């Protein structure tokens, strides 16, 4: 489960402030590219700089913003993780499994053999015990 850090360290707050600054600068650059007014650009740039100033002057206020953002984005993180799992399973594993089944391939050798006395697969013995420490 995703844990919400309600007591972030000073370093966590700095990382949050720098990320907030970068995101704000990207938004400001996008607004500049679309030729918005200078007032809008100043406001967007000022809001992005505010997080960095808060990290230096008053970290407790930035902590409230940090925890608030974590609480607001928690549901989004849960939903996105399920969507990613869904896409990976049905977009990668299911087609590979269906393809192997259509080709009649069984990589795990799970086929039932009534004549078999055991399903043990013999492997060659390791030459020396030193080999266990040299895995590659």
PDB file of C-alpha atoms in Angstrom:
ATOM      1  CA  UNK A   1       0.000   0.000   0.000  1.00  0.00           C
ATOM      2  CA  UNK A   2       1.146   3.536  -0.609  1.00  0.00           C
ATOM      3  CA  UNK A   3       2.239   5.308   2.581  1.00  0.00           C
ATOM      4  CA  UNK A   4       1.548   9.019   3.043  1.00  0.00           C
ATOM      5  CA  UNK A   5       4.540  10.611   4.738  1.00  0.00           C
ATOM      6  CA  UNK A   6       2.982  13.040   7.231  1.00  0.00           C
ATOM      7  CA  UNK A   7       6.356  14.054   8.716  1.00  0.00           C
ATOM      8  CA  UNK A   8       8.668  14.685   5.757  1.00  0.00           C
ATOM      9  CA  UNK A   9      12.332  15.332   6.385  1.00  0.00           C
ATOM     10  CA  UNK A  10      14.006  18.580   5.398  1.00  0.00           C
ATOM     11  CA  UNK A  11      15.474  16.804   2.371  1.00  0.00           C
ATOM     12  CA  UNK A  12      12.016  15.583   1.287  1.00  0.00           C
ATOM     13  CA  UNK A  13      10.740  19.148   1.511  1.00  0.00           C
ATOM     14  CA  UNK A  14      13.678  20.402  -0.573  1.00  0.00           C
ATOM     15  CA  UNK A  15      13.062  17.781  -3.245  1.00  0.00           C
ATOM     16  CA  UNK A  16       9.370  18.681  -3.236  1.00  0.00           C
ATOM     17  CA  UNK A  17      10.196  22.393  -3.531  1.00  0.00           C
ATOM     18  CA  UNK A  18      12.585  21.825  -6.442  1.00  0.00           C
ATOM     19  CA  UNK A  19      10.047  19.608  -8.240  1.00  0.00           C
ATOM     20  CA  UNK A  20       7.357  22.216  -7.635  1.00  0.00           C
ATOM     21  CA  UNK A  21       9.705  24.876  -9.037  1.00  0.00           C
ATOM     22  CA  UNK A  22      10.514  22.823 -12.151  1.00  0.00           C
ATOM     23  CA  UNK A  23       6.844  22.042 -12.786  1.00  0.00           C
ATOM     24  CA  UNK A  24       5.965  25.709 -12.361  1.00  0.00           C
ATOM     25  CA  UNK A  25       8.710  26.784 -14.727  1.00  0.00           C
ATOM     26  CA  UNK A  26       7.513  24.272 -17.326  1.00  0.00           C
ATOM     27  CA  UNK A  27       3.978  25.632 -17.012  1.00  0.00           C
ATOM     28  CA  UNK A  28       5.320  29.185 -17.285  1.00  0.00           C
ATOM     29  CA  UNK A  29       7.307  28.271 -20.402  1.00  0.00           C
ATOM     30  CA  UNK A  30       4.210  26.674 -21.926  1.00  0.00           C
ATOM     31  CA  UNK A  31       2.174  29.796 -21.189  1.00  0.00           C
ATOM     32  CA  UNK A  32       4.923  31.963 -22.685  1.00  0.00           C
ATOM     33  CA  UNK A  33       4.967  29.774 -25.802  1.00  0.00           C
ATOM     34  CA  UNK A  34       1.212  30.269 -26.211  1.00  0.00           C
ATOM     35  CA  UNK A  35       1.714  34.064 -25.811  1.00  0.00           C
ATOM     36  CA  UNK A  36      -0.327  34.633 -22.656  1.00  0.00           C
ATOM     37  CA  UNK A  37      -0.243  38.018 -20.928  1.00  0.00           C
ATOM     38  CA  UNK A  38       2.716  39.070 -18.792  1.00  0.00           C
ATOM     39  CA  UNK A  39       0.492  39.099 -15.701  1.00  0.00           C
ATOM     40  CA  UNK A  40      -0.328  35.416 -16.153  1.00  0.00           C
ATOM     41  CA  UNK A  41       3.340  34.591 -16.731  1.00  0.00           C
ATOM     42  CA  UNK A  42       4.396  36.523 -13.627  1.00  0.00           C
ATOM     43  CA  UNK A  43       1.755  34.763 -11.505  1.00  0.00           C
ATOM     44  CA  UNK A  44       2.743  31.298 -12.741  1.00  0.00           C
ATOM     45  CA  UNK A  45       6.440  31.978 -12.226  1.00  0.00           C
ATOM     46  CA  UNK A  46       5.833  33.545  -8.817  1.00  0.00           C
ATOM     47  CA  UNK A  47       3.801  30.588  -7.583  1.00  0.00           C
ATOM     48  CA  UNK A  48       6.558  28.211  -8.689  1.00  0.00           C
ATOM     49  CA  UNK A  49       9.187  30.273  -6.837  1.00  0.00           C
ATOM     50  CA  UNK A  50       6.999  30.436  -3.725  1.00  0.00           C
ATOM     51  CA  UNK A  51       7.628  26.776  -2.873  1.00  0.00           C
ATOM     52  CA  UNK A  52      11.390  27.270  -2.981  1.00  0.00           C
ATOM     53  CA  UNK A  53      11.182  30.398  -0.817  1.00  0.00           C
ATOM     54  CA  UNK A  54       8.973  28.548   1.681  1.00  0.00           C
ATOM     55  CA  UNK A  55      11.511  25.709   1.848  1.00  0.00           C
ATOM     56  CA  UNK A  56      14.175  28.209   2.926  1.00  0.00           C
ATOM     57  CA  UNK A  57      12.208  30.562   5.168  1.00  0.00           C
ATOM     58  CA  UNK A  58       9.288  28.599   6.615  1.00  0.00           C
ATOM     59  CA  UNK A  59       9.538  24.811   6.103  1.00  0.00           C
ATOM     60  CA  UNK A  60       6.468  24.155   8.278  1.00  0.00           C
ATOM     61  CA  UNK A  61       4.221  25.853   5.706  1.00  0.00           C
ATOM     62  CA  UNK A  62       5.767  23.813   2.928  1.00  0.00           C
ATOM     63  CA  UNK A  63       5.173  20.682   5.032  1.00  0.00           C
ATOM     64  CA  UNK A  64       1.441  21.450   5.035  1.00  0.00           C
ATOM     65  CA  UNK A  65       1.507  21.859   1.251  1.00  0.00           C
ATOM     66  CA  UNK A  66       3.526  18.632   0.896  1.00  0.00           C
ATOM     67  CA  UNK A  67       1.137  16.579   3.043  1.00  0.00           C
ATOM     68  CA  UNK A  68      -1.873  18.166   1.339  1.00  0.00           C
ATOM     69  CA  UNK A  69      -0.546  17.270  -2.103  1.00  0.00           C
ATOM     70  CA  UNK A  70       0.190  13.704  -0.963  1.00  0.00           C
ATOM     71  CA  UNK A  71      -3.378  13.307   0.327  1.00  0.00           C
ATOM     72  CA  UNK A  72      -4.897  14.802  -2.830  1.00  0.00           C
ATOM     73  CA  UNK A  73      -2.786  12.677  -5.192  1.00  0.00           C
ATOM     74  CA  UNK A  74      -3.115   9.401  -3.219  1.00  0.00           C
ATOM     75  CA  UNK A  75      -6.317   8.262  -5.002  1.00  0.00           C
ATOM     76  CA  UNK A  76      -4.751   9.114  -8.348  1.00  0.00           C
ATOM     77  CA  UNK A  77      -1.718   6.941  -7.537  1.00  0.00           C
ATOM     78  CA  UNK A  78      -3.931   3.995  -6.578  1.00  0.00           C
ATOM     79  CA  UNK A  79      -6.020   4.248  -9.753  1.00  0.00           C
ATOM     80  CA  UNK A  80      -2.970   4.658 -12.015  1.00  0.00           C
ATOM     81  CA  UNK A  81      -1.246   1.639 -10.460  1.00  0.00           C
ATOM     82  CA  UNK A  82      -4.291  -0.548 -11.167  1.00  0.00           C
ATOM     83  CA  UNK A  83      -4.494   0.769 -14.727  1.00  0.00           C
ATOM     84  CA  UNK A  84      -0.805  -0.002 -15.303  1.00  0.00           C
ATOM     85  CA  UNK A  85      -1.233  -3.525 -13.899  1.00  0.00           C
ATOM     86  CA  UNK A  86      -4.272  -4.056 -16.129  1.00  0.00           C
ATOM     87  CA  UNK A  87      -2.440  -2.876 -19.249  1.00  0.00           C
ATOM     88  CA  UNK A  88       0.665  -4.959 -18.531  1.00  0.00           C
ATOM     89  CA  UNK A  89      -1.305  -8.118 -17.799  1.00  0.00           C
ATOM     90  CA  UNK A  90      -3.757  -7.912 -20.685  1.00  0.00           C
ATOM     91  CA  UNK A  91      -1.342  -6.227 -23.095  1.00  0.00           C
ATOM     92  CA  UNK A  92       1.781  -8.329 -22.459  1.00  0.00           C
ATOM     93  CA  UNK A  93       1.224 -11.519 -20.470  1.00  0.00           C
ATOM     94  CA  UNK A  94      -2.134 -12.558 -21.916  1.00  0.00           C
ATOM     95  CA  UNK A  95      -1.046 -12.368 -25.596  1.00  0.00           C
ATOM     96  CA  UNK A  96       2.188 -14.248 -24.845  1.00  0.00           C
ATOM     97  CA  UNK A  97       0.261 -16.923 -22.939  1.00  0.00           C
ATOM     98  CA  UNK A  98      -2.294 -17.292 -25.715  1.00  0.00           C
ATOM     99  CA  UNK A  99       0.440 -17.496 -28.348  1.00  0.00           C
ATOM    100  CA  UNK A 100       2.297 -20.205 -26.422  1.00  0.00           C
ATOM    101  CA  UNK A 101      -0.926 -22.138 -25.901  1.00  0.00           C
ATOM    102  CA  UNK A 102      -1.799 -21.915 -29.622  1.00  0.00           C
ATOM    103  CA  UNK A 103       1.680 -23.153 -30.542  1.00  0.00           C
ATOM    104  CA  UNK A 104       1.347 -26.042 -28.085  1.00  0.00           C
ATOM    105  CA  UNK A 105       4.411 -24.935 -26.114  1.00  0.00           C
ATOM    106  CA  UNK A 106       4.568 -25.646 -22.368  1.00  0.00           C
ATOM    107  CA  UNK A 107       7.724 -24.002 -20.938  1.00  0.00           C
ATOM    108  CA  UNK A 108       6.975 -25.230 -17.394  1.00  0.00           C
ATOM    109  CA  UNK A 109       6.373 -28.800 -18.586  1.00  0.00           C
ATOM    110  CA  UNK A 110       3.063 -29.063 -16.735  1.00  0.00           C
ATOM    111  CA  UNK A 111       1.560 -31.721 -19.018  1.00  0.00           C
ATOM    112  CA  UNK A 112       0.100 -34.753 -17.238  1.00  0.00           C
ATOM    113  CA  UNK A 113       1.968 -37.993 -17.877  1.00  0.00           C
ATOM    114  CA  UNK A 114       0.191 -41.000 -16.314  1.00  0.00           C
ATOM    115  CA  UNK A 115       3.155 -43.285 -17.065  1.00  0.00           C
ATOM    116  CA  UNK A 116       5.658 -41.105 -15.211  1.00  0.00           C
ATOM    117  CA  UNK A 117       6.840 -42.317 -11.822  1.00  0.00           C
ATOM    118  CA  UNK A 118       8.121 -38.842 -10.923  1.00  0.00           C
ATOM    119  CA  UNK A 119       8.159 -35.367 -12.403  1.00  0.00           C
ATOM    120  CA  UNK A 120      11.649 -34.646 -11.066  1.00  0.00           C
ATOM    121  CA  UNK A 121      14.003 -33.119 -13.638  1.00  0.00           C
ATOM    122  CA  UNK A 122      17.624 -34.139 -13.213  1.00  0.00           C
ATOM    123  CA  UNK A 123      20.206 -31.376 -13.479  1.00  0.00           C
ATOM    124  CA  UNK A 124      23.974 -31.736 -13.792  1.00  0.00           C
ATOM    125  CA  UNK A 125      25.829 -31.532 -10.490  1.00  0.00           C
ATOM    126  CA  UNK A 126      27.814 -28.416  -9.637  1.00  0.00           C
ATOM    127  CA  UNK A 127      31.546 -29.141 -10.070  1.00  0.00           C
ATOM    128  CA  UNK A 128      32.692 -27.279  -6.933  1.00  0.00           C
ATOM    129  CA  UNK A 129      31.115 -25.363  -4.103  1.00  0.00           C
ATOM    130  CA  UNK A 130      33.105 -22.302  -5.186  1.00  0.00           C
ATOM    131  CA  UNK A 131      30.817 -22.118  -8.231  1.00  0.00           C
ATOM    132  CA  UNK A 132      27.946 -20.957  -6.015  1.00  0.00           C
ATOM    133  CA  UNK A 133      29.804 -17.696  -5.385  1.00  0.00           C
ATOM    134  CA  UNK A 134      30.378 -17.112  -9.136  1.00  0.00           C
ATOM    135  CA  UNK A 135      26.853 -16.843 -10.434  1.00  0.00           C
ATOM    136  CA  UNK A 136      27.723 -15.315 -13.799  1.00  0.00           C
TER     137      UNK A 136
END
